[in-house]
Amino acid sequence: MNYSDPNEPIVVLDFETSGMSPLQGDRAIEIGAVLIRDQQIADRFQSLINPGFLITREIEMVTGINNSMLSDAPDAATVMTDLSRFIGSYPLVAHNASFDQKFLESEFSFIGKTRPYNFGCTLLLSRRIYPDMPNHKLETLIRMKALPVNGKFHRALADAEMTAALWLKIIADIATEYNFDGVPFEVLKKLCKVPHEKVGEFLKETAEELRSAPPDTTGSLF
DNA sequence: TGCCAGGCCCTCTTTAGGGCCTT
């Protein structure tokens, strides 16, 4: 197959929310996102979001975000419109992406935006690349890989920045171990679904394929 | 009163159950 440029920009994002499920009425209360270009953070987006109701004490304790902070925040329609511009058509990445994807799609649906989103997941990747970790929580992975702790865990921009660092670390480790000259996003997305016992085989074969047919870097496939 | 997430992934599995992850 044809692969895209491994240096294609991506957006890493993280939502803080009022609970676990938009289908149960939960809403986003904070979004953080970073644009990665040339293996570094090139731009940042962050905003609290007023969900239109009071969040629980439990969520205040988890996130450090309280109702007083949210009372002055812009509403979801305003923030999501700005976020849509920031995201553009770039591929997206999150830690446990299924969670952020369902809130992204839910919040966009409220402003009439529905389209497929192309997500990669650092949780699924880390389970395959770092199977011996004590667990695969974002905080554990950041500390075990000695990556910088940029602020408080469970705040959206800090989590997005640290997820971005983890994403780049995973790419660097794959490139080193399997002799990739850059790892295209589609390869990482495929890797998220490769059975654990076949990860090595998949990466060896893909690296060989890329060496015989390098990615097209003249234009985006997205 | 009792209900209250969902996808991934392992195993004592596949006619299922439970821990891990996200807030």
Short mmCIF file of C-alpha atoms (C1' of nucleotides) in Angstrom, two decimals:
data_model
loop_
_atom_site.label_atom_id
_atom_site.label_comp_id
_atom_site.label_asym_id
_atom_site.label_seq_id
_atom_site.Cartn_x
_atom_site.Cartn_y
_atom_site.Cartn_z
CA MET A 1 0.00 0.00 0.00
CA ASN A 2 0.99 3.66 -0.26
CA TYR A 3 1.88 5.25 3.04
CA SER A 4 1.64 8.92 3.99
CA ASP A 5 4.53 11.11 5.05
CA PRO A 6 5.69 10.07 8.56
CA ASN A 7 6.11 13.78 9.26
CA GLU A 8 2.44 14.50 8.56
CA PRO A 9 1.23 16.80 11.38
CA ILE A 10 -1.13 15.27 13.94
CA VAL A 11 -3.27 16.67 16.75
CA VAL A 12 -3.15 15.09 20.23
CA LEU A 13 -6.15 15.89 22.40
CA ASP A 14 -7.60 15.22 25.82
CA PHE A 15 -11.04 15.92 27.30
CA GLU A 16 -11.95 16.40 30.93
CA THR A 17 -15.64 15.57 31.32
CA SER A 18 -18.50 15.53 33.82
CA GLY A 19 -18.53 11.71 33.76
CA MET A 20 -17.87 8.63 31.69
CA SER A 21 -20.64 8.58 29.12
CA PRO A 22 -22.14 11.19 26.79
CA LEU A 23 -25.05 8.77 26.31
CA GLN A 24 -25.83 9.28 30.01
CA GLY A 25 -25.82 13.06 29.63
CA ASP A 26 -22.19 13.72 30.46
CA ARG A 27 -20.50 16.70 28.79
CA ALA A 28 -16.99 17.99 28.19
CA ILE A 29 -15.75 20.49 30.79
CA GLU A 30 -12.23 21.09 29.41
CA ILE A 31 -10.36 20.41 26.18
CA GLY A 32 -6.62 20.46 25.63
CA ALA A 33 -4.97 19.82 22.26
CA VAL A 34 -1.52 20.14 20.75
CA LEU A 35 -0.37 20.13 17.14
CA ILE A 36 2.72 18.01 16.50
CA ARG A 37 4.81 18.98 13.52
CA ASP A 38 8.38 17.78 12.84
CA GLN A 39 8.40 15.70 16.05
CA GLN A 40 7.63 18.63 18.33
CA ILE A 41 4.71 20.62 19.68
CA ALA A 42 4.07 23.46 17.23
CA ASP A 43 0.77 24.83 18.61
CA ARG A 44 -1.55 24.48 21.62
CA PHE A 45 -5.30 24.81 22.26
CA GLN A 46 -6.95 24.84 25.71
CA SER A 47 -10.28 25.93 27.11
CA LEU A 48 -12.59 25.21 30.00
CA ILE A 49 -16.16 24.53 28.87
CA ASN A 50 -19.33 25.48 30.76
CA PRO A 51 -21.46 22.30 30.56
CA GLY A 52 -24.66 24.10 31.58
CA PHE A 53 -25.04 22.22 34.87
CA LEU A 54 -23.13 21.69 38.11
CA ILE A 55 -20.45 18.98 38.08
CA THR A 56 -20.20 16.53 40.97
CA ARG A 57 -17.78 16.71 43.88
CA GLU A 58 -16.18 13.51 42.57
CA ILE A 59 -15.31 15.17 39.25
CA GLU A 60 -14.01 18.25 41.05
CA MET A 61 -11.72 15.99 43.08
CA VAL A 62 -10.49 14.04 40.04
CA THR A 63 -9.82 17.02 37.79
CA GLY A 64 -9.21 19.95 40.12
CA ILE A 65 -11.78 21.81 38.04
CA ASN A 66 -14.62 23.27 40.12
CA ASN A 67 -17.99 24.81 39.42
CA SER A 68 -16.71 28.30 40.12
CA MET A 69 -14.11 27.91 37.36
CA LEU A 70 -16.76 26.64 34.92
CA SER A 71 -19.31 29.36 35.64
CA ASP A 72 -17.26 31.91 33.70
CA ALA A 73 -16.16 29.51 30.95
CA PRO A 74 -17.44 29.76 27.36
CA ASP A 75 -20.17 27.36 26.27
CA ALA A 76 -19.53 24.17 24.33
CA ALA A 77 -20.69 25.56 20.98
CA THR A 78 -18.13 28.37 21.15
CA VAL A 79 -15.26 26.11 22.23
CA MET A 80 -16.04 23.29 19.82
CA THR A 81 -16.22 25.70 16.89
CA ASP A 82 -12.73 26.93 17.77
CA LEU A 83 -11.51 23.36 18.32
CA SER A 84 -12.80 22.33 14.90
CA ARG A 85 -10.61 24.99 13.31
CA PHE A 86 -7.60 23.83 15.35
CA ILE A 87 -8.09 20.17 14.44
CA GLY A 88 -8.66 20.80 10.74
CA SER A 89 -8.38 17.49 8.90
CA TYR A 90 -5.32 16.24 10.78
CA PRO A 91 -5.18 12.70 12.19
CA LEU A 92 -5.94 12.63 15.93
CA VAL A 93 -4.32 10.86 18.88
CA ALA A 94 -5.46 10.32 22.48
CA HIS A 95 -4.74 8.04 25.42
CA ASN A 96 -7.64 5.54 25.44
CA ALA A 97 -8.88 7.21 22.28
CA SER A 98 -12.29 5.54 22.33
CA PHE A 99 -13.16 7.71 25.34
CA ASP A 100 -12.10 11.03 23.78
CA GLN A 101 -13.53 10.06 20.39
CA LYS A 102 -17.02 9.49 21.78
CA PHE A 103 -16.98 12.88 23.56
CA LEU A 104 -15.53 14.63 20.50
CA GLU A 105 -18.25 13.20 18.29
CA SER A 106 -20.94 13.93 20.87
CA GLU A 107 -19.90 17.56 21.38
CA PHE A 108 -19.52 18.15 17.63
CA SER A 109 -22.96 16.61 17.02
CA PHE A 110 -24.49 19.35 19.21
CA ILE A 111 -23.21 21.97 16.74
CA GLY A 112 -24.17 19.97 13.67
CA LYS A 113 -20.70 18.71 12.78
CA THR A 114 -20.60 15.02 11.92
CA ARG A 115 -17.74 13.42 10.06
CA PRO A 116 -15.44 10.45 10.64
CA TYR A 117 -12.39 11.09 12.79
CA ASN A 118 -9.12 9.26 12.28
CA PHE A 119 -7.81 8.31 15.76
CA GLY A 120 -4.62 6.67 16.97
CA CYS A 121 -4.43 5.47 20.58
CA THR A 122 -1.40 5.57 22.89
CA LEU A 123 -3.08 3.14 25.30
CA LEU A 124 -3.45 0.41 22.67
CA LEU A 125 0.04 1.11 21.31
CA SER A 126 1.72 1.07 24.72
CA ARG A 127 0.11 -2.28 25.57
CA ARG A 128 1.81 -3.67 22.45
CA ILE A 129 5.16 -1.87 22.60
CA TYR A 130 5.59 -1.84 26.41
CA PRO A 131 3.83 -5.06 27.51
CA ASP A 132 5.85 -5.35 30.72
CA MET A 133 4.73 -2.07 32.29
CA PRO A 134 3.07 -2.40 35.72
CA ASN A 135 0.00 -0.84 34.13
CA HIS A 136 -0.78 1.38 31.12
CA LYS A 137 -2.20 4.47 32.78
CA LEU A 138 -0.89 7.68 31.24
CA GLU A 139 0.81 8.74 34.48
CA THR A 140 2.58 5.40 34.89
CA LEU A 141 3.85 5.41 31.30
CA ILE A 142 5.12 8.99 31.57
CA ARG A 143 7.03 8.23 34.77
CA MET A 144 8.38 4.84 33.66
CA LYS A 145 9.65 6.34 30.39
CA ALA A 146 11.14 9.33 32.25
CA LEU A 147 9.18 11.80 30.14
CA PRO A 148 8.65 15.36 31.46
CA VAL A 149 5.63 15.90 33.72
CA ASN A 150 4.21 19.09 32.22
CA GLY A 151 1.73 20.21 34.85
CA LYS A 152 -1.01 18.39 36.71
CA PHE A 153 -2.33 15.03 35.55
CA HIS A 154 -6.06 15.17 34.76
CA ARG A 155 -5.90 18.67 33.36
CA ALA A 156 -6.58 18.64 29.66
CA LEU A 157 -3.63 20.51 28.19
CA ALA A 158 -1.09 18.84 30.49
CA ASP A 159 -2.47 15.41 29.62
CA ALA A 160 -2.49 16.28 25.90
CA GLU A 161 1.15 17.43 26.05
CA MET A 162 2.24 14.31 27.94
CA THR A 163 0.27 12.05 25.58
CA ALA A 164 2.06 13.78 22.71
CA ALA A 165 5.42 13.07 24.34
CA LEU A 166 4.42 9.42 24.82
CA TRP A 167 3.32 9.18 21.17
CA LEU A 168 6.71 10.50 20.02
CA LYS A 169 8.51 8.15 22.41
CA ILE A 170 6.60 5.14 21.05
CA ILE A 171 7.51 6.17 17.49
CA ALA A 172 11.17 6.64 18.41
CA ASP A 173 11.33 3.25 20.14
CA ILE A 174 9.69 1.48 17.18
CA ALA A 175 12.02 3.24 14.75
CA THR A 176 15.07 2.21 16.75
CA GLU A 177 14.09 -1.40 17.36
CA TYR A 178 12.70 -2.16 13.90
CA ASN A 179 14.86 0.18 11.80
CA PHE A 180 12.12 2.48 10.54
CA ASP A 181 13.01 5.77 8.91
CA GLY A 182 9.90 7.44 10.35
CA VAL A 183 6.68 5.57 11.14
CA PRO A 184 3.60 6.60 9.10
CA PHE A 185 0.37 7.23 11.02
CA GLU A 186 -1.43 4.41 9.19
CA VAL A 187 1.17 1.93 10.44
CA LEU A 188 0.58 3.01 14.04
CA LYS A 189 -3.16 2.87 13.58
CA LYS A 190 -2.91 -0.67 12.18
CA LEU A 191 -0.62 -1.61 15.04
CA CYS A 192 -3.39 -0.66 17.50
CA LYS A 193 -5.35 -3.69 16.28
CA VAL A 194 -2.56 -6.21 15.69
CA PRO A 195 -2.81 -9.25 18.01
CA HIS A 196 -0.20 -8.89 20.74
CA GLU A 197 1.70 -12.04 19.77
CA LYS A 198 2.09 -10.76 16.19
CA VAL A 199 3.43 -7.25 16.94
CA GLY A 200 7.06 -8.09 16.17
CA GLU A 201 6.20 -9.90 12.96
CA PHE A 202 3.95 -7.03 11.81
CA LEU A 203 6.58 -4.36 12.47
CA LYS A 204 9.41 -6.33 10.82
CA GLU A 205 7.34 -6.93 7.69
CA THR A 206 6.13 -3.33 7.55
CA ALA A 207 9.64 -1.94 7.97
CA GLU A 208 10.83 -4.09 5.07
CA GLU A 209 7.88 -2.96 2.96
CA LEU A 210 8.66 0.69 3.66
CA ARG A 211 12.31 0.26 2.79
CA SER A 212 11.35 -1.15 -0.61
CA ALA A 213 8.59 1.45 -1.22
CA PRO A 214 9.22 4.62 0.83
CA PRO A 215 6.25 6.87 1.73
CA ASP A 216 5.08 9.52 -0.69
CA THR A 217 6.16 12.78 0.96
CA THR A 218 4.94 15.02 -1.84
CA GLY A 219 1.42 15.38 -0.51
CA SER A 220 -1.04 14.32 2.18
CA LEU A 221 -3.23 11.27 1.81
CA PHE A 222 -5.67 12.67 4.40
"C1'" DT B 1 -36.01 0.80 44.53
"C1'" DG B 2 -32.56 -0.06 41.56
"C1'" DC B 3 -30.67 1.00 37.61
"C1'" DC B 4 -26.84 3.89 36.07
"C1'" DA B 5 -20.22 3.15 29.89
"C1'" DG B 6 -17.93 0.74 26.64
"C1'" DG B 7 -14.05 -1.20 24.12
"C1'" DC B 8 -9.99 -3.96 24.82
"C1'" DC B 9 -7.96 -8.17 26.36
"C1'" DC B 10 -6.97 -12.18 29.13
"C1'" DT B 11 -8.47 -16.75 30.64
"C1'" DC B 12 -10.35 -21.05 34.70
"C1'" DT B 13 -13.16 -18.61 26.91
"C1'" DT B 14 -16.17 -18.57 22.54
"C1'" DT B 15 -23.54 -20.67 25.20
"C1'" DA B 16 -18.62 -15.82 29.85
"C1'" DG B 17 -16.71 -13.14 33.28
"C1'" DG B 18 -13.88 -9.71 34.97
"C1'" DG B 19 -9.86 -6.35 35.12
"C1'" DC B 20 -7.97 -2.39 32.73
"C1'" DC B 21 -8.35 2.39 30.99
"C1'" DT B 22 -10.65 6.94 30.26
"C1'" DT B 23 -13.60 11.14 33.95
#
